[in-house]
PDB file of C-alpha atoms and ligand atoms in Angstrom:
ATOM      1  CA  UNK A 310     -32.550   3.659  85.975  1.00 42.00           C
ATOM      2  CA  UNK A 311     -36.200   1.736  85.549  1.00 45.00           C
ATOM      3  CA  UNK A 312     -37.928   2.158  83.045  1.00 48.00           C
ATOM      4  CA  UNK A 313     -41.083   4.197  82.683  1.00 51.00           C
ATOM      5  CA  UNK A 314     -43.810   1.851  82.952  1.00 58.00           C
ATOM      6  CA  UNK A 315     -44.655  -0.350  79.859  1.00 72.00           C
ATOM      7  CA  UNK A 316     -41.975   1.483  78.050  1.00 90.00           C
ATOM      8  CA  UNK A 317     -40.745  -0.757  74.918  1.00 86.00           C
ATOM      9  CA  UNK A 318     -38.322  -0.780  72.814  1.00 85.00           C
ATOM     10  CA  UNK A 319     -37.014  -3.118  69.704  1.00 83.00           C
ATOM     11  CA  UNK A 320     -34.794  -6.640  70.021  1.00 81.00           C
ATOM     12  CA  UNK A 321     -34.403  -6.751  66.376  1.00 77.00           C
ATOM     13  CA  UNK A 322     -37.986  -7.194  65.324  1.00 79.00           C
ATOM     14  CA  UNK A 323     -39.146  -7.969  68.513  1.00 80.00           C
ATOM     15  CA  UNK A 324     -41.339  -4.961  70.334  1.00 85.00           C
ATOM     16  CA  UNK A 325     -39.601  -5.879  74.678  1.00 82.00           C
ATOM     17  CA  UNK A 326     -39.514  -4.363  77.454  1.00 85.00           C
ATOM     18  CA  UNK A 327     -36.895  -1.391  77.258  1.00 82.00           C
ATOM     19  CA  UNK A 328     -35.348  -3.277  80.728  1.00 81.00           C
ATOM     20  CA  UNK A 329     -35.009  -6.539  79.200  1.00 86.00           C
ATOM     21  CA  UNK A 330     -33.619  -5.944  76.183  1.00 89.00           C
ATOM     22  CA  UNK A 331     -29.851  -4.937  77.920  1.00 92.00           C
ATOM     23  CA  UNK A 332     -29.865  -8.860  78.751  1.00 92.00           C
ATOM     24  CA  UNK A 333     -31.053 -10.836  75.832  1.00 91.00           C
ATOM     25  CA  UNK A 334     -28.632  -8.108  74.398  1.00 92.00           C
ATOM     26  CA  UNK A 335     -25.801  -9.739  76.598  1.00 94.00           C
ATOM     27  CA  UNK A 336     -27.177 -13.267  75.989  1.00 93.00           C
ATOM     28  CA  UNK A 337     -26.054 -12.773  72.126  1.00 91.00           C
ATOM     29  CA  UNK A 338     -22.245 -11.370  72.766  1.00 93.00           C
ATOM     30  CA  UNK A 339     -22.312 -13.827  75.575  1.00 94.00           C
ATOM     31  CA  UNK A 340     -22.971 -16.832  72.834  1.00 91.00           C
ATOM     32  CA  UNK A 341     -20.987 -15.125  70.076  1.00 91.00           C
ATOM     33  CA  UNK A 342     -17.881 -13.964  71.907  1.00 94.00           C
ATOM     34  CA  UNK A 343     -15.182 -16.147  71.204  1.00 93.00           C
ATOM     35  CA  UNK A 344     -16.123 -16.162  67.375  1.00 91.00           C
ATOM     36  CA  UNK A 345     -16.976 -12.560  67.056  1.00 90.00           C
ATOM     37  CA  UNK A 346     -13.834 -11.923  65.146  1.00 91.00           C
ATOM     38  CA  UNK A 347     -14.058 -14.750  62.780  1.00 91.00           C
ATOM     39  CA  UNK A 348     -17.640 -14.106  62.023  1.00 88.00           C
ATOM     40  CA  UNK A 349     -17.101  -9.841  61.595  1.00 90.00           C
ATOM     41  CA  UNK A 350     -14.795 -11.311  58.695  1.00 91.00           C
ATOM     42  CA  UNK A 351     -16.488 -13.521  57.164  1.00 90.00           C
ATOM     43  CA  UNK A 352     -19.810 -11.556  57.361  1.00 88.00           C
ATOM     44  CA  UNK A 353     -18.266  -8.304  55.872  1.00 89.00           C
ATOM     45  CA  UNK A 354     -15.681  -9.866  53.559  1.00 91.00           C
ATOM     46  CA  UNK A 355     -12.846  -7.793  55.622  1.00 94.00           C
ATOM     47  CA  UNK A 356     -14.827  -4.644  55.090  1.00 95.00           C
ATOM     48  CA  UNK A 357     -15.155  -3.683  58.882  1.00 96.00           C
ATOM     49  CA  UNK A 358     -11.214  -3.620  58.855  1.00 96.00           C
ATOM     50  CA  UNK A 359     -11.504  -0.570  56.123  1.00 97.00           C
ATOM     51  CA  UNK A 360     -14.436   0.894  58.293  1.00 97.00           C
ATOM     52  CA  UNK A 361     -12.650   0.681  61.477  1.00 98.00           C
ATOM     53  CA  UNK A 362      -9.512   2.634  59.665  1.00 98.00           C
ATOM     54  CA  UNK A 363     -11.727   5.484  58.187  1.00 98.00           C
ATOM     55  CA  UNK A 364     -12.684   6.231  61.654  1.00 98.00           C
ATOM     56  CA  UNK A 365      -9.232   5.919  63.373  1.00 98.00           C
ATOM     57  CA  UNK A 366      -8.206   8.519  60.264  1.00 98.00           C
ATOM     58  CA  UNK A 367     -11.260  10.631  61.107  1.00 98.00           C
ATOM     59  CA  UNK A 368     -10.100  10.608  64.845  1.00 98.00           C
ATOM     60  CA  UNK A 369      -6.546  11.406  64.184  1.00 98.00           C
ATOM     61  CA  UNK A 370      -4.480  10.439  67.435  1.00 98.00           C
ATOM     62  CA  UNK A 371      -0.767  12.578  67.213  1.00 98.00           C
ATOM     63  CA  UNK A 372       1.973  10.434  66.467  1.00 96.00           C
ATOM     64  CA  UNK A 373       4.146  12.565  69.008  1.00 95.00           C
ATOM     65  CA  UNK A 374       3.954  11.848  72.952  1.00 94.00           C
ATOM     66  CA  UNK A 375       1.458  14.103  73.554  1.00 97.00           C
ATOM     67  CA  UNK A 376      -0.696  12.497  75.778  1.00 98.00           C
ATOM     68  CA  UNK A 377      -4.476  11.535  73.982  1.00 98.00           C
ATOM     69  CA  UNK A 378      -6.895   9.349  75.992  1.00 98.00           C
ATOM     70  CA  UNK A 379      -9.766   8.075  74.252  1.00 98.00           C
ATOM     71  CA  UNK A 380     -12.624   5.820  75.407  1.00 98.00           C
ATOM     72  CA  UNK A 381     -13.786   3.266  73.144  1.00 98.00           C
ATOM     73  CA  UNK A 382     -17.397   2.496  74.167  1.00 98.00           C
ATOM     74  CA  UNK A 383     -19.130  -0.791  73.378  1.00 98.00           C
ATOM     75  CA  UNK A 384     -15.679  -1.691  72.282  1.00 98.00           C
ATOM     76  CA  UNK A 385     -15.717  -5.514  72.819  1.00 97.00           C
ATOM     77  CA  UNK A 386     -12.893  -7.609  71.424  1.00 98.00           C
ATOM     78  CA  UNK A 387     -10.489  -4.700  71.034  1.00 98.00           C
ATOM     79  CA  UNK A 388     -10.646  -3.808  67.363  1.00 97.00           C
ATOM     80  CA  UNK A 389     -11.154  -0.374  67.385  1.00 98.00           C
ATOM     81  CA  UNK A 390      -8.441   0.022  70.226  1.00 98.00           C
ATOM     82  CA  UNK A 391      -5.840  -1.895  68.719  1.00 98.00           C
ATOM     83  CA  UNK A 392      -5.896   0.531  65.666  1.00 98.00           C
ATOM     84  CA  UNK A 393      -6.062   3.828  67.672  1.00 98.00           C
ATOM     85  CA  UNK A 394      -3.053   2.293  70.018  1.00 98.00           C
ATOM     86  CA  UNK A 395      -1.330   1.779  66.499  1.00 98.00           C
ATOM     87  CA  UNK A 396      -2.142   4.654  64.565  1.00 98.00           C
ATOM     88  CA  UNK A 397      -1.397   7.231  68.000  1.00 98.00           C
ATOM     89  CA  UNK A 398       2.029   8.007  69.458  1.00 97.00           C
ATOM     90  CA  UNK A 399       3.668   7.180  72.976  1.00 97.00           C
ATOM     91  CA  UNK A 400       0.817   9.287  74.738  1.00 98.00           C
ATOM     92  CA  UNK A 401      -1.905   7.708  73.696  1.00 98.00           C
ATOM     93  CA  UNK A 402      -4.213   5.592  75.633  1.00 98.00           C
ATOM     94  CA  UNK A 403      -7.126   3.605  75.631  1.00 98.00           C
ATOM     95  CA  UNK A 404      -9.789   2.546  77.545  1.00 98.00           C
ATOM     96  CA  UNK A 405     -12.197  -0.055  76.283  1.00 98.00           C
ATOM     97  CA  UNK A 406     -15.779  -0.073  77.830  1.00 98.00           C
ATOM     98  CA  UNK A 407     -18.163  -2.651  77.584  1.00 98.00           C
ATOM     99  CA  UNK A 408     -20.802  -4.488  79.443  1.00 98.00           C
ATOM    100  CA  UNK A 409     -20.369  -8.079  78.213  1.00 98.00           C
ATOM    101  CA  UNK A 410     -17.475 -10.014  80.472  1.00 98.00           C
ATOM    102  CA  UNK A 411     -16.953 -12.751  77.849  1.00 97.00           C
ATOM    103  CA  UNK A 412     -16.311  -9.675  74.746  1.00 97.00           C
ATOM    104  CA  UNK A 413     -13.653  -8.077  77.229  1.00 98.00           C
ATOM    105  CA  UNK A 414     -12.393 -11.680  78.291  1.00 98.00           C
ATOM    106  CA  UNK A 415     -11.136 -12.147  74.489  1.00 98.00           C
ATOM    107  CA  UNK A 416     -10.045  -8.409  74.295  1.00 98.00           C
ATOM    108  CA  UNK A 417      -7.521  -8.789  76.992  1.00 98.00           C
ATOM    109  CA  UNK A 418      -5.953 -12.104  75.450  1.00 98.00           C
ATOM    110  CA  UNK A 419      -5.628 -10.534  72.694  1.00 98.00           C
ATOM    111  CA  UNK A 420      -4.067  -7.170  74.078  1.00 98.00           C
ATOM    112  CA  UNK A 421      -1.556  -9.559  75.860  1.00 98.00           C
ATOM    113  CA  UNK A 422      -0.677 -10.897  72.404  1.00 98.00           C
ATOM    114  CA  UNK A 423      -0.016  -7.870  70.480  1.00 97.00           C
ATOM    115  CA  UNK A 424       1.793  -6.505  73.660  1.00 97.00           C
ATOM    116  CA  UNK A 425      -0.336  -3.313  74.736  1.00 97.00           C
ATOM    117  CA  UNK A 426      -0.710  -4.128  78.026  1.00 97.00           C
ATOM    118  CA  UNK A 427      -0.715  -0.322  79.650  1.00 96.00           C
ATOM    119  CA  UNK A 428      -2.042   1.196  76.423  1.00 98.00           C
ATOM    120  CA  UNK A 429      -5.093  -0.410  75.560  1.00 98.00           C
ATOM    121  CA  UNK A 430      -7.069  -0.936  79.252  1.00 98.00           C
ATOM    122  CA  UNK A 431     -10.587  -2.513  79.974  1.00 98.00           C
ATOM    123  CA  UNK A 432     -13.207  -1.574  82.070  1.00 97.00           C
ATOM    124  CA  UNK A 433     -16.483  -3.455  82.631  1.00 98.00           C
ATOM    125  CA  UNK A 434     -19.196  -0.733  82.334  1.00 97.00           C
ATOM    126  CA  UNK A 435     -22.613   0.273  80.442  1.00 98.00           C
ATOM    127  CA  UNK A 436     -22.554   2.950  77.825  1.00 98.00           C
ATOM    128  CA  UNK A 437     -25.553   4.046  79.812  1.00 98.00           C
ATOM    129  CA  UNK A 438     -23.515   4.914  82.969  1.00 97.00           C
ATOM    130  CA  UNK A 439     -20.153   4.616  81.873  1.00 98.00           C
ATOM    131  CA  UNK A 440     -17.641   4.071  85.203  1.00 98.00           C
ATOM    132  CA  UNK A 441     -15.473   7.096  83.622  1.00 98.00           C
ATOM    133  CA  UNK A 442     -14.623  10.469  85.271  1.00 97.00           C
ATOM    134  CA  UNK A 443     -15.862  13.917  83.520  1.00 98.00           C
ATOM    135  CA  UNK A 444     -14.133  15.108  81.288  1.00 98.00           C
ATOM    136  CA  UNK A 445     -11.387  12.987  80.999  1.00 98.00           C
ATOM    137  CA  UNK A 446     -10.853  11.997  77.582  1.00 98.00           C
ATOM    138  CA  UNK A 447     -10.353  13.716  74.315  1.00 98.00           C
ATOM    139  CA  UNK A 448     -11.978  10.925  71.964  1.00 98.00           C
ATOM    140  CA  UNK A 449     -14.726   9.070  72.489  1.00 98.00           C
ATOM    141  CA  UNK A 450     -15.564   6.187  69.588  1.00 98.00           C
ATOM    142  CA  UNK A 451     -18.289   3.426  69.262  1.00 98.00           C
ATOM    143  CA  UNK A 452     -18.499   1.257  66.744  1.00 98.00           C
ATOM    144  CA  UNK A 453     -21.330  -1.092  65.714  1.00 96.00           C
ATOM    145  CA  UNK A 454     -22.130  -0.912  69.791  1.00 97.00           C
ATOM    146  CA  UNK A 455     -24.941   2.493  70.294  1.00 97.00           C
ATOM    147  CA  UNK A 456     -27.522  -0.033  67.995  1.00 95.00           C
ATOM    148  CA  UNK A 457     -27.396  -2.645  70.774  1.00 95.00           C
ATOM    149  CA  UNK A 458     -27.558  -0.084  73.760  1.00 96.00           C
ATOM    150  CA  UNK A 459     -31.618   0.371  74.907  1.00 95.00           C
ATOM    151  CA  UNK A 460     -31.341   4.061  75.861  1.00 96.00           C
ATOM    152  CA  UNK A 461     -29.397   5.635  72.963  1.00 97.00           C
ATOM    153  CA  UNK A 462     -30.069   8.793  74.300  1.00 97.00           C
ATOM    154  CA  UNK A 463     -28.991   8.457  77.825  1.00 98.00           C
ATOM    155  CA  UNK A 464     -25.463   6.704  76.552  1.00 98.00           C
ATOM    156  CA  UNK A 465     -24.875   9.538  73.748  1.00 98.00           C
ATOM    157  CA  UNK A 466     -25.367  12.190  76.968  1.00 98.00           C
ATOM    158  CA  UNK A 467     -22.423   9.995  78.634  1.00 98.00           C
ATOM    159  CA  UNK A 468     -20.212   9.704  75.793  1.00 98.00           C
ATOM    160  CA  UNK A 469     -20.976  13.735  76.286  1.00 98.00           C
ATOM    161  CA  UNK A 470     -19.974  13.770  79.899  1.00 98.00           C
ATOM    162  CA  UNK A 471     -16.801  11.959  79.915  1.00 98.00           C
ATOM    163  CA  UNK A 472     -15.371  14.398  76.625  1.00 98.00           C
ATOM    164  CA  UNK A 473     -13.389  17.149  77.395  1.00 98.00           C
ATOM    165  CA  UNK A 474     -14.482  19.994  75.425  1.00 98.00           C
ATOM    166  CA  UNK A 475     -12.373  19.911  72.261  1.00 98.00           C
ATOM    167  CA  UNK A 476     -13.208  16.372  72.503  1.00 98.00           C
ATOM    168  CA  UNK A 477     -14.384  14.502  69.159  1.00 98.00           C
ATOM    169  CA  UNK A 478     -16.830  11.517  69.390  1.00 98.00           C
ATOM    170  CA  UNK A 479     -17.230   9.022  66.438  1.00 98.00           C
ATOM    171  CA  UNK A 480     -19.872   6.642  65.916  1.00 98.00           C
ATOM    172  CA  UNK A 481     -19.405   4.061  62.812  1.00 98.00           C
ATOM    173  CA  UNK A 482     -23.165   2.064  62.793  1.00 96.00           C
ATOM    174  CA  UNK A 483     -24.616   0.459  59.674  1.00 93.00           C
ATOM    175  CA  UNK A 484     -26.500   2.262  58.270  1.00 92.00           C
ATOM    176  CA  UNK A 485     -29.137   3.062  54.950  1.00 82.00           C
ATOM    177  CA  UNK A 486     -27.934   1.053  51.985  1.00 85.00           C
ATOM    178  CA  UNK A 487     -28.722   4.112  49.289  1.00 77.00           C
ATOM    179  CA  UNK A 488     -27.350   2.300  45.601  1.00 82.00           C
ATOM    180  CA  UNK A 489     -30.482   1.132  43.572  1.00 83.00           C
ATOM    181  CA  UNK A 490     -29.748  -2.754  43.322  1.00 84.00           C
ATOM    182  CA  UNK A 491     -27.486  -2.783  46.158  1.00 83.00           C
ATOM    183  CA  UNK A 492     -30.581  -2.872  48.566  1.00 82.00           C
ATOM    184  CA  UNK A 493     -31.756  -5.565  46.825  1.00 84.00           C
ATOM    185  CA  UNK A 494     -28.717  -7.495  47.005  1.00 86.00           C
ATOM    186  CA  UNK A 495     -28.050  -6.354  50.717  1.00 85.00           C
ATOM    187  CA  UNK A 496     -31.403  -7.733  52.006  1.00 84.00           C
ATOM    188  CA  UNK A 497     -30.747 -11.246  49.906  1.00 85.00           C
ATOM    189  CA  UNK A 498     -27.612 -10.955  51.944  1.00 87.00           C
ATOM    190  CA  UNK A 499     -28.660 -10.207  55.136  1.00 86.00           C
ATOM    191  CA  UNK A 500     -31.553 -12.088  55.567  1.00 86.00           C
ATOM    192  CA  UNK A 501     -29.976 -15.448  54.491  1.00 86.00           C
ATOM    193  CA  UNK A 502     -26.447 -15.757  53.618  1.00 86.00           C
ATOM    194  CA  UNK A 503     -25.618 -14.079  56.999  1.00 88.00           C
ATOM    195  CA  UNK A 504     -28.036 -16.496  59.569  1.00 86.00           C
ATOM    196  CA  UNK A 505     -26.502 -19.215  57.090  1.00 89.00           C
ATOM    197  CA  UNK A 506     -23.028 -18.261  58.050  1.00 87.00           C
ATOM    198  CA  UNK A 507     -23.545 -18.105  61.749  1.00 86.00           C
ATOM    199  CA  UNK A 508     -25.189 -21.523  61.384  1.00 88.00           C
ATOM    200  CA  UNK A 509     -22.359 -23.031  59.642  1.00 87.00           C
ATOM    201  CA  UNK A 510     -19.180 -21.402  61.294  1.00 83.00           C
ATOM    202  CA  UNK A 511     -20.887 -20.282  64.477  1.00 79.00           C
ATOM    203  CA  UNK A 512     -23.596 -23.375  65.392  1.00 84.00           C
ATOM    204  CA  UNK A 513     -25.992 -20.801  65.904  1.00 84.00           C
ATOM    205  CA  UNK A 514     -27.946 -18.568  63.329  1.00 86.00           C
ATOM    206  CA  UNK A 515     -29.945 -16.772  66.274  1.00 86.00           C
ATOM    207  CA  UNK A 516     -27.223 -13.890  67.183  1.00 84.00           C
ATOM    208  CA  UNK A 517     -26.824 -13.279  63.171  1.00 84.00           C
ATOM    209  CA  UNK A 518     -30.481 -13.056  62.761  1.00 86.00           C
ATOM    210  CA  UNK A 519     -30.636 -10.693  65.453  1.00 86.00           C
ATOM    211  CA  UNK A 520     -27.696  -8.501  63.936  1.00 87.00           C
ATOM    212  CA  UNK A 521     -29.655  -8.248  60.821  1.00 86.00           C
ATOM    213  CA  UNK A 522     -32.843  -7.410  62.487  1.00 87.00           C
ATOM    214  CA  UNK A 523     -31.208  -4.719  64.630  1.00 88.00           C
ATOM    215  CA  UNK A 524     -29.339  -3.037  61.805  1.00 89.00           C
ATOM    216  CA  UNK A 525     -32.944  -2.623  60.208  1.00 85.00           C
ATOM    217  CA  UNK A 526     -34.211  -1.199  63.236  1.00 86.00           C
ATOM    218  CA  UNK A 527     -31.285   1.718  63.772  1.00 92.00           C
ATOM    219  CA  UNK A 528     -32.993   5.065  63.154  1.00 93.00           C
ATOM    220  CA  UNK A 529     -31.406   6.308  59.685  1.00 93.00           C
ATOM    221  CA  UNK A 530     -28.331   8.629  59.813  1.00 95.00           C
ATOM    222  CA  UNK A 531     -30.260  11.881  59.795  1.00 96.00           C
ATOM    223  CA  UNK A 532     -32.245  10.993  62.696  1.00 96.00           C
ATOM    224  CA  UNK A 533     -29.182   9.349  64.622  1.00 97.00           C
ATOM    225  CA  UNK A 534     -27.355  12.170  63.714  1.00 98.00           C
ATOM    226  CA  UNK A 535     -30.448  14.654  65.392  1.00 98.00           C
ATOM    227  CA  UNK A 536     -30.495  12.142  68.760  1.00 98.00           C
ATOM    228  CA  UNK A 537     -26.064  13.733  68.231  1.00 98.00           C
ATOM    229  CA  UNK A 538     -27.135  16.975  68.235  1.00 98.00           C
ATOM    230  CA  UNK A 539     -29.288  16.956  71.166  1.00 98.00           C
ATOM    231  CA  UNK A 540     -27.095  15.245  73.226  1.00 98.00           C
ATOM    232  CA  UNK A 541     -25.376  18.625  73.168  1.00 98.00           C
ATOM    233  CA  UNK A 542     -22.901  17.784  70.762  1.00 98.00           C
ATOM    234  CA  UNK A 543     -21.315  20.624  68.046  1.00 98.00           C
ATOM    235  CA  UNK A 544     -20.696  20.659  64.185  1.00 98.00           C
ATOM    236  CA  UNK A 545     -22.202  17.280  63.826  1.00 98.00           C
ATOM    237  CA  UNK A 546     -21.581  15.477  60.281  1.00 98.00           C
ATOM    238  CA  UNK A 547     -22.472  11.991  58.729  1.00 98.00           C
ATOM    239  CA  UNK A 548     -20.941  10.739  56.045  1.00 97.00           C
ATOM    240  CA  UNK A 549     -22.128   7.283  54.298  1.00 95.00           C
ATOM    241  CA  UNK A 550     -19.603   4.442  53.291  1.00 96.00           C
ATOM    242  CA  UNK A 551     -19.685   1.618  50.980  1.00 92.00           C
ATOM    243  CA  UNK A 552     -23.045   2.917  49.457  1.00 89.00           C
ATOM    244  CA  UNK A 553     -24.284   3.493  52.671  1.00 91.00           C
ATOM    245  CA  UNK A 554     -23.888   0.551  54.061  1.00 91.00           C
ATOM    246  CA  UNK A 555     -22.303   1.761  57.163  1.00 95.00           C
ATOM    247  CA  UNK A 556     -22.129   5.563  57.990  1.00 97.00           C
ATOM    248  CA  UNK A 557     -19.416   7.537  59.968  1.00 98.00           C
ATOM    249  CA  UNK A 558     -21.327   9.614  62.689  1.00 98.00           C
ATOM    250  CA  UNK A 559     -18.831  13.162  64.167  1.00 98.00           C
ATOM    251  CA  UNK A 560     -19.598  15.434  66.750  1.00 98.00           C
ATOM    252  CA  UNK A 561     -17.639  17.999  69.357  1.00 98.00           C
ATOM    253  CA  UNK A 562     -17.921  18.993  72.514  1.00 98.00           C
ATOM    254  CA  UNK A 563     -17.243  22.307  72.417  1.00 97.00           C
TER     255      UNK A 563
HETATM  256  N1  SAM B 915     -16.899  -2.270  68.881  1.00 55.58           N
HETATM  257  C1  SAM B 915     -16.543  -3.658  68.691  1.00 55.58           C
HETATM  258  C2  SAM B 915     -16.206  -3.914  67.250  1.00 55.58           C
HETATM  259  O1  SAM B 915     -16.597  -3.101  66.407  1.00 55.58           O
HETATM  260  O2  SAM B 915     -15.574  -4.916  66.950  1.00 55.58           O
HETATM  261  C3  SAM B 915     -17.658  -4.592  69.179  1.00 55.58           C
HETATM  262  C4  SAM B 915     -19.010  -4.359  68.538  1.00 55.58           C
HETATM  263  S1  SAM B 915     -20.199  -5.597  68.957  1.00 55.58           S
HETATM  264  C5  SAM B 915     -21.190  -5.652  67.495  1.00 55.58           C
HETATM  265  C6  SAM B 915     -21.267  -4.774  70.089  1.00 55.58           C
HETATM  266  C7  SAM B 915     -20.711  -4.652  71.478  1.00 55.58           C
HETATM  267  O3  SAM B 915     -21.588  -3.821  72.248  1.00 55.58           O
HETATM  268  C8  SAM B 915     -20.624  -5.980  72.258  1.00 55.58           C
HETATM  269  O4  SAM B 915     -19.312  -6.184  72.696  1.00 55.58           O
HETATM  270  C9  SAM B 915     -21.581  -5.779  73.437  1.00 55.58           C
HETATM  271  O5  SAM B 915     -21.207  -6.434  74.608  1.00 55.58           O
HETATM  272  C10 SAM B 915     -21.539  -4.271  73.589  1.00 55.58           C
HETATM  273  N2  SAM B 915     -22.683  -3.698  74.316  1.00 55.58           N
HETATM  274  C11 SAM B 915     -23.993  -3.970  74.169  1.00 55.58           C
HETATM  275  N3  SAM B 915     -24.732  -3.229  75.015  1.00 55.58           N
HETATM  276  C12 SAM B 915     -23.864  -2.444  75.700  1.00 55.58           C
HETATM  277  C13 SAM B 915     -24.016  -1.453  76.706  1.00 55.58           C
HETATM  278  N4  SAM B 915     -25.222  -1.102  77.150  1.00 55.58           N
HETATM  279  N5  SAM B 915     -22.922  -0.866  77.200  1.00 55.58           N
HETATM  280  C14 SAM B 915     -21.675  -1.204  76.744  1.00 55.58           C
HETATM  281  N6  SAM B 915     -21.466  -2.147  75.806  1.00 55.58           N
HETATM  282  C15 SAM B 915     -22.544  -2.747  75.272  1.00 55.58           C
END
């Protein structure tokens, strides 16, 4: 859908055009993909492992062959899909969803190589107007994607849609850093070591500056967590990690 005219939004600190920021989006996974696990690594010191598994926990697939389809929006190289495929039984499935052809390139090796072809699928789609029947899945997770996506609003009403009510949606996003001193610390972090670190591993500090910028940008959990709410969603819940670096976003359809 166009966008209203002159309507703007944020590329990290950048004020766009709310239609151009889906490609210079793209343009960064595009130039980051085939290092994007590497560099979520090195950048969090392992930690996005730990955040991943708090939301596979929260999500809870049943380790009998009761069949459990979950869509994992934005979901890129994989990650998040692997762990639900490992943590679930025999019924579970996955579908990974995301726009950028290079991320899902990477994710499909790497299915191959763990051997979950048939359990962990990929579809080319945007959160925005995901290619996913109604009602068809009883999990819907994002994580570190919904910051990226221009219409938050619009996506959060398809992660809606596609839920079956009973369904759970989980959102992991970084988030408010809340420990006196750890800001501090976190914006020496961000706003150096991390371009530094895409400039020495990745060639390119551009898509690390841009990840820093957007992370500042992401409305703070009790405003995300309102944008939940009105997107119809039920009993909706935050809960902060690592000192708020990163929170853990929940919500029904009921
Ligand atoms: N979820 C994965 C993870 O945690 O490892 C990947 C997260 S990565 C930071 C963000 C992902 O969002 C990229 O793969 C990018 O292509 C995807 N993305 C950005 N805009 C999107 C959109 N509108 N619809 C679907 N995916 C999108």
């Amino acid at each position: 859908m166009p966008a209203a005219d002159g309507a703007q939004t944020h590329f990290g600190f950048r004020t766009v055009d709310l239609d151009h920021k889906q490609a210079m989006v793209d343009e960064v996974f595009h130039r980051v993909a085939r290092r994007y696990d590497l560099m979520n690594d090195l950048m969090s010191g392992g930690l996005h492992r730990v955040w991943k598994d708090i939301m596979v926990t929260a999500l809870n697939p049943p380790r009998n062959g009761r069949p459990f389809a979950v869509v994992d929006a934005a979901g890129g190289t994989g990650d998040v899909a692997f762990r639900i495929a490992r943590a679930g039984g025999a019924g579970t499935h996955v579908t990974v969803c995301d726009i950028n052809p290079d991320m899902l390139a990477v994710g499909r090796e790497r299915t191959k190589e763990r051997g979950l072809n048939g359990i962990v699928t990929f579809a080319g789609g945007n959160a925005e107007h995901l290619p996913l029947r109604d009602r068809g899945f009883d999990g819907c997770t994002i994580a570190f994607g919904i910051r990226n996506v221009p219409r938050i609003d619009v996506a959060l009403g398809e992660f809606y849609r596609v839920l079956r009510p009973g369904g759970r949606f989980l959102c992991l996003e970084f988030s408010t850093v809340d420990v006196p001193g750890l800001d501090a610390l976190y914006d020496l972090y961000s706003f150096n070591v991390i371009p530094a670190l895409g400039r020495a591993v990745a060639g390119d500090p551009e898509p690390y500056r841009y990840l820093v910028e957007s992370i500042r940008r992401f409305p703070k959990p009790e405003a995300f967590a309102d944008m939940i709410a009105a997107a119809g969603f039920r009993r909706v819940s935050h809960r902060a990690l690592t000192g708020g670096l990163v929170a853990l976003h929940s919500g029904w359809r009921l």
